[in-house]
mmCIF file of C-alpha atoms and ligand atoms in Angstrom:
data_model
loop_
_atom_site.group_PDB
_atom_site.id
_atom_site.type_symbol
_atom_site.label_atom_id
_atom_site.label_comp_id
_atom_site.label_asym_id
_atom_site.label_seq_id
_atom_site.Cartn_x
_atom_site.Cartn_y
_atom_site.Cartn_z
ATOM 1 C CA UNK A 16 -2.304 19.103 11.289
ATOM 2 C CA UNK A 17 -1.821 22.725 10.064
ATOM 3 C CA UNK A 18 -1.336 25.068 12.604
ATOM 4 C CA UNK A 19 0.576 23.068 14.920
ATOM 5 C CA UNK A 20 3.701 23.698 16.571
ATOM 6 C CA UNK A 21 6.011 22.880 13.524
ATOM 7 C CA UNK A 22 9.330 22.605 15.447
ATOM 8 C CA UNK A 23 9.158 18.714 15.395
ATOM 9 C CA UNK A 24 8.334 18.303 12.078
ATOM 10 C CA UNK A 25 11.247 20.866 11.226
ATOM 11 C CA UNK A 26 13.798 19.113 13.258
ATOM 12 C CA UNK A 27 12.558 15.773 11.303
ATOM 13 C CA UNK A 28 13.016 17.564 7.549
ATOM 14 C CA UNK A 29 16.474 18.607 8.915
ATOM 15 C CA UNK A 30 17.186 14.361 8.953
ATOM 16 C CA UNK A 31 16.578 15.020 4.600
ATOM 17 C CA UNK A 32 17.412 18.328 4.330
ATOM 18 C CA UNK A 33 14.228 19.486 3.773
ATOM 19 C CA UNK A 34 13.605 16.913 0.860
ATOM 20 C CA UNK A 35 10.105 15.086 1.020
ATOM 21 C CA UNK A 36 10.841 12.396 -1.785
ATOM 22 C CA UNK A 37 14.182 9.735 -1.885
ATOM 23 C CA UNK A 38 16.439 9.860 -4.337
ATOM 24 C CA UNK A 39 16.463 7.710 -7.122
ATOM 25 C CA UNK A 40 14.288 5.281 -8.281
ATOM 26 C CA UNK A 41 10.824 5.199 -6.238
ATOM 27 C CA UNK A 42 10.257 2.322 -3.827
ATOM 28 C CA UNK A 43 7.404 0.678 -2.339
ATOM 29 C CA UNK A 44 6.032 1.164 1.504
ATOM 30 C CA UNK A 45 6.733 -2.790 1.480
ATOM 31 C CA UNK A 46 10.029 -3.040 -0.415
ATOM 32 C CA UNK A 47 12.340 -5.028 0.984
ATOM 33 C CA UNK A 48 15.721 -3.451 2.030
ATOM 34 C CA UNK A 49 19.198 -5.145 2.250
ATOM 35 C CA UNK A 50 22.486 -4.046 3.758
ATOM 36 C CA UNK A 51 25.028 -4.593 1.569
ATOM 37 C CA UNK A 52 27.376 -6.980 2.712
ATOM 38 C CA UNK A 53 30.974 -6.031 3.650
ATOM 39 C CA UNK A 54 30.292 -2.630 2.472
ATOM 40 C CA UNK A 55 32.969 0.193 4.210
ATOM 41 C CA UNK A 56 30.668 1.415 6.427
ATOM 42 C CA UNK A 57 32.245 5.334 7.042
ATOM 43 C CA UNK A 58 32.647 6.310 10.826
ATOM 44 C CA UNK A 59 30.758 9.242 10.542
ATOM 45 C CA UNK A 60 27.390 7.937 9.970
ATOM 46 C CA UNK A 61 24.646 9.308 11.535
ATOM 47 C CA UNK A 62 23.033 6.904 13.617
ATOM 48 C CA UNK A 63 19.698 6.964 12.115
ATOM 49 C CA UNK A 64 22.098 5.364 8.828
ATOM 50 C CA UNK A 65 23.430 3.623 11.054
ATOM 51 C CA UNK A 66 20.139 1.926 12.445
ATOM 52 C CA UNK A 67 19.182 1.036 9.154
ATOM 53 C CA UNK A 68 22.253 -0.834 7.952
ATOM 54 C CA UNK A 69 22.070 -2.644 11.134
ATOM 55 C CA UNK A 70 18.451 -3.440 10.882
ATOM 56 C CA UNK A 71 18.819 -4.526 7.345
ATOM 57 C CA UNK A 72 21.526 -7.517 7.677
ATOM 58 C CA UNK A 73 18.251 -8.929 8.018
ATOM 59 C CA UNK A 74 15.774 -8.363 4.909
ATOM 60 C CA UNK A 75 13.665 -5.546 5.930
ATOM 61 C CA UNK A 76 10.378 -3.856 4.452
ATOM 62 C CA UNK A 77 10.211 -0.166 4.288
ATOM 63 C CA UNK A 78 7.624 -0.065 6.497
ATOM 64 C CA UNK A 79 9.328 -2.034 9.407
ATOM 65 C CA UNK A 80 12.153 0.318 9.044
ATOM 66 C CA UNK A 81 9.987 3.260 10.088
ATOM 67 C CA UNK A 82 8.573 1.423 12.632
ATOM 68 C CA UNK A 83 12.461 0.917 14.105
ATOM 69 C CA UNK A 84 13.389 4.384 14.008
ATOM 70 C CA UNK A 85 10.536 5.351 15.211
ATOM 71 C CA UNK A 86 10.325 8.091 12.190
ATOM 72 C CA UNK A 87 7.675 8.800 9.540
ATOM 73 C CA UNK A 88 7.376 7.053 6.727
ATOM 74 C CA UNK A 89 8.689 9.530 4.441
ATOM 75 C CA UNK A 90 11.660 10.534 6.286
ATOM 76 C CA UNK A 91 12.274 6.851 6.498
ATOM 77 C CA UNK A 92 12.250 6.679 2.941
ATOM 78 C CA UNK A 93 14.272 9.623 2.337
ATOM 79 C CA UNK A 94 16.869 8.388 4.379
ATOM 80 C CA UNK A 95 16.961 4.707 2.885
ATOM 81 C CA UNK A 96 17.251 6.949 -1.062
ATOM 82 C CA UNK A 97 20.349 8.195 0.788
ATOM 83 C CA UNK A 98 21.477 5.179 1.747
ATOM 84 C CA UNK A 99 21.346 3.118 -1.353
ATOM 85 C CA UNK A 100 22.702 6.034 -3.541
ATOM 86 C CA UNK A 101 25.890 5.313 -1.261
ATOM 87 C CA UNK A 102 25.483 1.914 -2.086
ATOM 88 C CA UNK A 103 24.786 0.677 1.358
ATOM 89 C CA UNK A 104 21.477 -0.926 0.893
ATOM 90 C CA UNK A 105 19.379 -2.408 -1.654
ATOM 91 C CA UNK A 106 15.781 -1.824 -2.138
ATOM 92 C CA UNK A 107 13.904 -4.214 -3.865
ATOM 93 C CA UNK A 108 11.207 -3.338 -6.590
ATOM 94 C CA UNK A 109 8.146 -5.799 -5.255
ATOM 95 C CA UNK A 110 6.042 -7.066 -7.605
ATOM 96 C CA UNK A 111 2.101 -7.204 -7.455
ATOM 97 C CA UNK A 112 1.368 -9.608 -4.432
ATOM 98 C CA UNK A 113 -1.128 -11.517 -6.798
ATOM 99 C CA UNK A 114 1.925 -12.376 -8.975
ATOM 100 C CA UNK A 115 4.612 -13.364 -6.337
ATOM 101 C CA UNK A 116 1.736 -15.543 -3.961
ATOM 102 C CA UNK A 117 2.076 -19.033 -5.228
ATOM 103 C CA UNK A 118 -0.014 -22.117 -3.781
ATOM 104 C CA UNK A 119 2.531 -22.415 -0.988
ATOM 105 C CA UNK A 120 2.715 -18.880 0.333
ATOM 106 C CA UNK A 121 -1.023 -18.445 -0.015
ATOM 107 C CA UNK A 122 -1.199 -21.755 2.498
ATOM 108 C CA UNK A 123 1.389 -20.209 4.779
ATOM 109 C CA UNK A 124 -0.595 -17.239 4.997
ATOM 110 C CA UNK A 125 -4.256 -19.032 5.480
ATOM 111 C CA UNK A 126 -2.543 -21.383 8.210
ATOM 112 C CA UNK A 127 -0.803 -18.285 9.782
ATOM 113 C CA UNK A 128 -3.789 -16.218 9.798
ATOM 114 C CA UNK A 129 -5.574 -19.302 11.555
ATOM 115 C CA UNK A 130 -2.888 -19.954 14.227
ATOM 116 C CA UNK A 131 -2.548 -16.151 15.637
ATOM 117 C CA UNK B 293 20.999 -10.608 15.050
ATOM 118 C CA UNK B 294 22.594 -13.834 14.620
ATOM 119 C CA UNK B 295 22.290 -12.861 10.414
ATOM 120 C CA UNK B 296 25.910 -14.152 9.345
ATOM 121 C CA UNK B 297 27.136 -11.716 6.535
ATOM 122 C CA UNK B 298 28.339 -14.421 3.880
ATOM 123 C CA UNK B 299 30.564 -13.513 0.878
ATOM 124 C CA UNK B 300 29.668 -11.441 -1.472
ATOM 125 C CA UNK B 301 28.906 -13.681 -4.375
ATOM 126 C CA UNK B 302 27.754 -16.707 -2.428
ATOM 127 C CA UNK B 303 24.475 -15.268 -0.832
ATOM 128 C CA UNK B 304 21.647 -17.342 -1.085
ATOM 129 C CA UNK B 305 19.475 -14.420 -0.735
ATOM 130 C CA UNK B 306 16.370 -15.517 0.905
ATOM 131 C CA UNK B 307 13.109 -14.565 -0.702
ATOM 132 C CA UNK B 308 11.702 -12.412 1.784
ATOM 133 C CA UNK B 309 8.178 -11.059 0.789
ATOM 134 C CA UNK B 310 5.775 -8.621 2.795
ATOM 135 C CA UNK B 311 1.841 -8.504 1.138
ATOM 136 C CA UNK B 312 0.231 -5.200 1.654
ATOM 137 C CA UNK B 313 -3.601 -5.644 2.335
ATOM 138 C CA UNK B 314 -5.073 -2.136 2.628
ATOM 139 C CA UNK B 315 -7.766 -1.077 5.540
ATOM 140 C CA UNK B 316 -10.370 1.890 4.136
ATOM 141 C CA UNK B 317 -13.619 3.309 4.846
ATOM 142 C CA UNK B 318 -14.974 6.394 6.452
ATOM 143 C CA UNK B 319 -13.876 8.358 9.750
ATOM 144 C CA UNK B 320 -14.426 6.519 12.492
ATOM 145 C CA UNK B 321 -15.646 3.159 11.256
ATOM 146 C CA UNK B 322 -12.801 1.655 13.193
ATOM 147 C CA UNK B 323 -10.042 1.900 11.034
ATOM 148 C CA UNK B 324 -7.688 2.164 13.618
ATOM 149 C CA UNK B 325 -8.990 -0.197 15.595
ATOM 150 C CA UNK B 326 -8.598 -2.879 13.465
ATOM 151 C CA UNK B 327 -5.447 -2.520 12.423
ATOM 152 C CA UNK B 328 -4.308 -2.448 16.366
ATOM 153 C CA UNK B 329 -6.579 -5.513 17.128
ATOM 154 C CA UNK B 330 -4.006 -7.734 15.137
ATOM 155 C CA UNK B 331 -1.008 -6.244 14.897
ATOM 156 C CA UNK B 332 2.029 -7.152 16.616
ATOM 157 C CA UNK B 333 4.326 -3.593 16.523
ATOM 158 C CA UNK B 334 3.106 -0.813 18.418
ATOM 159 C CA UNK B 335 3.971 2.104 16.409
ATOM 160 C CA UNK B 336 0.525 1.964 14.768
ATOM 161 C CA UNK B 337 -0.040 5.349 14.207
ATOM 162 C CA UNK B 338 2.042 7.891 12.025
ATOM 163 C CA UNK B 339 1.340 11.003 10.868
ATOM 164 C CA UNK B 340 2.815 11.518 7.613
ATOM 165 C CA UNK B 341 4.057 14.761 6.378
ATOM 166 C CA UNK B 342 2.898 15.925 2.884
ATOM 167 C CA UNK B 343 4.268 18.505 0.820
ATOM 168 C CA UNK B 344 2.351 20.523 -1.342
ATOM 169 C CA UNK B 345 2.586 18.694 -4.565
ATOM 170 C CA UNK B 346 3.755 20.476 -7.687
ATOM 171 C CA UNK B 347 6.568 22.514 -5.654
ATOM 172 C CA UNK B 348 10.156 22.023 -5.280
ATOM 173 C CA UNK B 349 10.459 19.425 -2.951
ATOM 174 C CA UNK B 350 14.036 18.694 -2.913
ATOM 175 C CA UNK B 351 14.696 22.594 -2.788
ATOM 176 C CA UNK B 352 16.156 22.535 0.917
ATOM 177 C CA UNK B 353 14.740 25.858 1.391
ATOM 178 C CA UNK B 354 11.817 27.908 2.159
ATOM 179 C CA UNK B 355 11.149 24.002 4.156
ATOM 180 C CA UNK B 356 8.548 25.418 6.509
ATOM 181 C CA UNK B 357 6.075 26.896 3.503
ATOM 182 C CA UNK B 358 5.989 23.448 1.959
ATOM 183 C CA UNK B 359 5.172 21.511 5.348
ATOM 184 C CA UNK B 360 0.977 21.806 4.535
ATOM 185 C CA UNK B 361 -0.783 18.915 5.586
ATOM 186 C CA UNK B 362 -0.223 15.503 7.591
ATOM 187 C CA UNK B 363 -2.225 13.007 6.820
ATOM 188 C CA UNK B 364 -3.327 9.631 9.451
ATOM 189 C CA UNK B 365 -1.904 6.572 8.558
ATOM 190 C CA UNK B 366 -2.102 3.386 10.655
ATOM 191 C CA UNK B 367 0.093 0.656 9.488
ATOM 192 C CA UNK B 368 0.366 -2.536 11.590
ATOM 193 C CA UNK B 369 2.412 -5.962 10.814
ATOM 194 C CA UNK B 370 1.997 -9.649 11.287
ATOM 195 C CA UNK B 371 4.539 -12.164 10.839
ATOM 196 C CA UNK B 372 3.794 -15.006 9.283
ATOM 197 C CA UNK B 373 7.182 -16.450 9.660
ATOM 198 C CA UNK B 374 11.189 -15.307 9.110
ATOM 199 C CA UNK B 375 10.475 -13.113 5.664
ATOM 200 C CA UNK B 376 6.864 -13.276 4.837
ATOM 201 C CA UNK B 377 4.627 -10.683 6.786
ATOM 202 C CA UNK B 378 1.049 -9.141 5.848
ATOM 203 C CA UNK B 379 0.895 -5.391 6.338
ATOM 204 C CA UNK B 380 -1.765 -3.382 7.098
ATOM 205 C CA UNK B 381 -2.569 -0.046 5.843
ATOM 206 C CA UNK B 382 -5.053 1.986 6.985
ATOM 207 C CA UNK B 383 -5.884 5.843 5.962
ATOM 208 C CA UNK B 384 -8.623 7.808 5.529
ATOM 209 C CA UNK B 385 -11.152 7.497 2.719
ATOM 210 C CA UNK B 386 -11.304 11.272 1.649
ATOM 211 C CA UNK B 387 -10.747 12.548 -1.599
ATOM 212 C CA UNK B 388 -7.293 14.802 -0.794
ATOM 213 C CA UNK B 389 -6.062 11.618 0.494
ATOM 214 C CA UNK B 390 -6.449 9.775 -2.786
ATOM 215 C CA UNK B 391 -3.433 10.624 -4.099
ATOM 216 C CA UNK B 392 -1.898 8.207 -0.901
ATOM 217 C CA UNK B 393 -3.832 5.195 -1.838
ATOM 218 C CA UNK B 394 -3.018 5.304 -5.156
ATOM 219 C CA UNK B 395 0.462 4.233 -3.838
ATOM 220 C CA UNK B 396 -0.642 2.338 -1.095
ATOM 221 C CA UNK B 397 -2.921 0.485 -3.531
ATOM 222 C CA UNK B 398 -0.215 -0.734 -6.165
ATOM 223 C CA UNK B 399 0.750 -3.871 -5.708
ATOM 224 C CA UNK B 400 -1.587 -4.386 -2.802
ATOM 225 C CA UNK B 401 -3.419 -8.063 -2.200
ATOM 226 C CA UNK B 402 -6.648 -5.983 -1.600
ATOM 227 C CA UNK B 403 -8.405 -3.846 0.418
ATOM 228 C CA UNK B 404 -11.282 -3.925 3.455
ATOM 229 C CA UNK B 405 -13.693 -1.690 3.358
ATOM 230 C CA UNK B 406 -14.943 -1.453 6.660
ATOM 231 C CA UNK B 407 -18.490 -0.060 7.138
ATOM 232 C CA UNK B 408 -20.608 1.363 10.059
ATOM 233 C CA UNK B 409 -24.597 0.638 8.977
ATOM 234 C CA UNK B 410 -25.567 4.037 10.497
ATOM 235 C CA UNK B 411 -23.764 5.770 7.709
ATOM 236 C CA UNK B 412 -23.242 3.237 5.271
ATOM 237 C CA UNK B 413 -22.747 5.896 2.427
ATOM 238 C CA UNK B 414 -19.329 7.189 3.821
ATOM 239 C CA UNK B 415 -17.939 4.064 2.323
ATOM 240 C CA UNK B 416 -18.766 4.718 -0.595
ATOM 241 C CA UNK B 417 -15.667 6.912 -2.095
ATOM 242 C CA UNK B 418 -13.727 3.703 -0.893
ATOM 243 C CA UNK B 419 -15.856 0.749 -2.374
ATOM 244 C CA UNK B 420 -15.872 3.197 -6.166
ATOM 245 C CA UNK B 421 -12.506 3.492 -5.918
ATOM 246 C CA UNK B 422 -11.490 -0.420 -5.155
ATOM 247 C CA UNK B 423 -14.298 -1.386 -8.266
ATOM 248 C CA UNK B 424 -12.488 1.027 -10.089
ATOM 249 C CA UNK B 425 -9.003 -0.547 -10.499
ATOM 250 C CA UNK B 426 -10.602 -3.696 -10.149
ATOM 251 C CA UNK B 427 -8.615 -4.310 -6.715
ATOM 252 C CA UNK B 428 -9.982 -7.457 -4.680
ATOM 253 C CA UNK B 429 -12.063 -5.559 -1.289
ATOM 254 C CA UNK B 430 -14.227 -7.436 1.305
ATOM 255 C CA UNK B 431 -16.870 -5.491 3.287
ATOM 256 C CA UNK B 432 -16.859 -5.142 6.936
ATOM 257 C CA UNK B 433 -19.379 -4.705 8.570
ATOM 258 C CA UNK B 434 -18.219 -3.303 11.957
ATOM 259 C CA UNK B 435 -21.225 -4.037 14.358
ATOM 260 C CA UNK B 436 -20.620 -0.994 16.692
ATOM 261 C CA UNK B 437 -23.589 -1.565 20.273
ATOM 262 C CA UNK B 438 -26.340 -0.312 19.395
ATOM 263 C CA UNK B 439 -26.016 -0.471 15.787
ATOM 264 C CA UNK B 440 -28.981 -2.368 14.196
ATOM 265 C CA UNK B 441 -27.603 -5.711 13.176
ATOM 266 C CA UNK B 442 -27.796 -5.598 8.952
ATOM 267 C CA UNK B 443 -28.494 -8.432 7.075
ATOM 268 C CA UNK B 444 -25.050 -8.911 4.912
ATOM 269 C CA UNK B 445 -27.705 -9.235 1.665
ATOM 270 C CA UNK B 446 -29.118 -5.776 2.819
ATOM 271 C CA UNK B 447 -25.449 -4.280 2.893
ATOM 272 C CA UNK B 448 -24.428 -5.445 -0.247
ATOM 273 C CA UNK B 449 -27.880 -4.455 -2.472
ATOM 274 C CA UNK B 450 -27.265 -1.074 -0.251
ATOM 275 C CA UNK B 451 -24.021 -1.396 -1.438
ATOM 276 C CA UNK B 452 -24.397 -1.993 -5.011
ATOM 277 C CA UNK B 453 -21.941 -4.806 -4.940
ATOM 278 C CA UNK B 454 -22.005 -7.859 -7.344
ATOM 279 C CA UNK B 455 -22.693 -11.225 -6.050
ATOM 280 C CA UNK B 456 -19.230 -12.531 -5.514
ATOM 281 C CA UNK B 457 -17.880 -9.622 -3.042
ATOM 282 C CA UNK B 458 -17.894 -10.923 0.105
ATOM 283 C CA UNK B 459 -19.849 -9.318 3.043
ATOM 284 C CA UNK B 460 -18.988 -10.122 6.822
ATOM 285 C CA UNK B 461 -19.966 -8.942 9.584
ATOM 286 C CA UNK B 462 -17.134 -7.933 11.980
ATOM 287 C CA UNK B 463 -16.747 -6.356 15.434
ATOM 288 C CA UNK B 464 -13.079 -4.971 15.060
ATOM 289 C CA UNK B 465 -12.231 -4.881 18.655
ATOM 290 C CA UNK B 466 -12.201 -8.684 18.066
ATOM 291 C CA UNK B 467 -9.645 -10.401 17.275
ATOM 292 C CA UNK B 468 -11.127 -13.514 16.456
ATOM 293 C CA UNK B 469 -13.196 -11.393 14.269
ATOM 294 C CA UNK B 470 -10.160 -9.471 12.223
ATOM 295 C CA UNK B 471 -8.778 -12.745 11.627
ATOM 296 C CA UNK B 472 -11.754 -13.788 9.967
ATOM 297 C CA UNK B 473 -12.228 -10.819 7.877
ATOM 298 C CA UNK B 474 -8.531 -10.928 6.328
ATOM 299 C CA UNK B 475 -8.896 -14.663 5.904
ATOM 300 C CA UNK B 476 -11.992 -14.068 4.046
ATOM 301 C CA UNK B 477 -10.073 -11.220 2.013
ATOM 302 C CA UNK B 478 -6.840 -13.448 1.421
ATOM 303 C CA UNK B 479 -9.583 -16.217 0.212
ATOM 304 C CA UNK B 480 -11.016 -13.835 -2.081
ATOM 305 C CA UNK B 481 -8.182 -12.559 -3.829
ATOM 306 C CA UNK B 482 -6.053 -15.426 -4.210
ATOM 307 C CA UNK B 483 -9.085 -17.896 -5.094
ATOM 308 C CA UNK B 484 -11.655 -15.168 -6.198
ATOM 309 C CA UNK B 485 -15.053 -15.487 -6.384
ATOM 310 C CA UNK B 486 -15.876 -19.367 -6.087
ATOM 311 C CA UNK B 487 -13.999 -19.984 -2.457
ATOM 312 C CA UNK B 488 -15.723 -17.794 -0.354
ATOM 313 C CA UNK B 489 -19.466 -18.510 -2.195
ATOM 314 C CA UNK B 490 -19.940 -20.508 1.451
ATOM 315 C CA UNK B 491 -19.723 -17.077 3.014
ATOM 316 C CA UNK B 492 -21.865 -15.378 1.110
ATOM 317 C CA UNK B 493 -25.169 -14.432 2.134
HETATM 318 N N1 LIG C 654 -18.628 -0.032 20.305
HETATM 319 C C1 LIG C 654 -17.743 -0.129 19.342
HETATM 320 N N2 LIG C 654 -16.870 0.876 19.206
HETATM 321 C C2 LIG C 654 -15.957 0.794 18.234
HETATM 322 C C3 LIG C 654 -15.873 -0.319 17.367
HETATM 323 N N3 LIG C 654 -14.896 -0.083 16.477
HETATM 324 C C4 LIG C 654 -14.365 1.102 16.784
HETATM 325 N N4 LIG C 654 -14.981 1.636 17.849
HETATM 326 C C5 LIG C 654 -14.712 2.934 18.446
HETATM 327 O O1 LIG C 654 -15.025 3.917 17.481
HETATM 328 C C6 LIG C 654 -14.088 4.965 17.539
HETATM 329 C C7 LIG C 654 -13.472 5.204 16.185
HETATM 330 O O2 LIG C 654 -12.701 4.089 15.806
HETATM 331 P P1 LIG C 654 -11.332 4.249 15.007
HETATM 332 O O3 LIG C 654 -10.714 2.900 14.933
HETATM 333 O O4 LIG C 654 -10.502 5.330 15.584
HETATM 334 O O5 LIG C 654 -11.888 4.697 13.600
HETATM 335 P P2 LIG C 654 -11.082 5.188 12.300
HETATM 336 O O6 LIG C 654 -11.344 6.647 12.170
HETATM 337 O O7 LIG C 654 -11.706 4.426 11.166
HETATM 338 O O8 LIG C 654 -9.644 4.860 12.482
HETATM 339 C C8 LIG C 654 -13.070 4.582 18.594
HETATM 340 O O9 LIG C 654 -13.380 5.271 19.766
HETATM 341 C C9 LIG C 654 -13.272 3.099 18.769
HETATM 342 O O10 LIG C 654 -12.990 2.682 20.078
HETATM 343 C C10 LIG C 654 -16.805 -1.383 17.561
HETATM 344 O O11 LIG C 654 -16.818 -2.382 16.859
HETATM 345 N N5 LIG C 654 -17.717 -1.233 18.553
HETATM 346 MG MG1 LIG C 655 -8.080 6.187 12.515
#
């Protein structure tokens, strides 16, 4: 909250420079993100980039990439506008869950709920 | 990761799909506890930095003015196999924070607004704003001790809710419970109305 020691939220802004919103098109908390296969990967990376083009050989929501890196939400997404502007990652516009859940998925979910 | 990169052209990209189902209702209905009842990451709890809105934000200076606010947001995950998850989403019901669930809300299966009887008319703001864009919500009733057990029909005429908006009662420390309130929910919005009627008071 306001008034708090800012110093941790400073060194987190310095991960953006100081930008609050990604690059580029905007992109859902739930979007799915995709390394880009045989893309050069640079050596000089930082290794937050670096997490996330590991992380993402595997299709990965937004939101899971946070949770990896253990960073906000917002610097997560900054970070991934970054990344796909460099053409390392895709992000993938989702569409409205009650358009992409057909009879099958909405099974998978009932029986998955059910079986926690 | 035993992900195989194949060639670039002959990727059968699997369909990988994660449904956002959003948790609201007033400060300390139990938010928070729900969501970390049945999820299966830890980091649950984020504090997410706002700017103030209608400034510069990509200006990289002056970065300290434009730090304002953080705002609560619990998010938790469960798999429901390789590439399809559920995520949760919970933040607070107040009106400066609308501006999150507007994003958290597109796209979103639906919502739960959990309740607390003792102050039933803090979930209000959340329940108006659900109706509103005509988003699919369930009410939970989150039966803290010591909270007088509420008929469901009592909730919803409390509530002003039409007939077909499910009601449950729910003690979110539960997990058996949770799991019935987003099965109810996913019942709801994918089926509407007519599949949970046997749920209904
Ligand atoms: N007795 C009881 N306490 C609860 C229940 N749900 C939540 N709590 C407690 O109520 C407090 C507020 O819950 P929290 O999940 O943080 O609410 P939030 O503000 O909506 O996120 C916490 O101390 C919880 O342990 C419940 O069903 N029964
Ligand atoms: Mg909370």
């Amino acid at each position: 909250m306001t008034g708090e020691d800012p110093g941790p939220l400073i060194r987190l802004f310095g991960l953006t420079g100081g930008r609050a919103r990604p690059q580029g098109e905007a992109f859902d908390l739930v979007a799915i993100v995709r390394t880009v296969g045989g893309s050069y990967e640079p050596a000089d990376l930082i290794p937050e980039h670096r997490a996330v083009l590991s992380l993402c050989r595997r299709p990965t929501p937004v939101a899971d990439v946070a949770a990896h890196l253990a960073l906000p939400l917002n610097i997560t997404r900054v970070i991934l506008g970054d990344l796909r502007r460099e053409g390392f990652i895709t992000i993938e516009r989702p569409r409205p869950a009650t358009q992409t859940i057909d009879e099958r998925i909405y099974r998978e979910v009932l029986h998955g709920l059910r079986s926690l | 990761m035993d992900y195989a990169a194949s060639e670039p052209g002959t990727t059968a990209v699997a369909p990988a799909l994660a449904i956002k189902i959003l948790i609201a209702g007033g400060f300390g209905v139990g938010k928070t506890t729900m969501v970390g009842t049945i999820s299966e990451i830890r980091p649950l709890h984020t504090e997410e930095l706002l700017s103030e809105r209608g400034v510069g934000v990509d200006d990289t200076s002056g970065v300290e003015a434009k730090i304002t606010t953080t705002v609560a947001l619990d998010f938790g995950r469960i798999t429901i196999r390789e590439g399809l998850w559920l995520y949760l989403f919970g933040t607070p019901g107040q009106d400066r924070f609308w501006f999150m669930w507007d994003e958290l809300a597109l796209g979103a299966l639906g919502a739960v607004v959990l309740a607390d009887t003792r102050r039933l008319q803090d979930c209000f703001p959340a329940v108006d704003y659900f109706e509103q864009r005509g988003i699919p919500f369930v009410v939970g009733v989150n039966c803290f001790d010591g909270a007088r057990r509420y008929d469901p029909a009592k909730v919803r005429r409390a509530l002003g809710l039409v007939g077909t908006i499910p009601v449950v009662l729910c003690d979110v420390r539960e997990r058996a419970s949770v799991k019935e309130v987003l099965t109810t929910l996913v019942r709801y919005a994918v089926e509407g109305g007519q599949a949970v009627s046997s749920h209904l008071a």
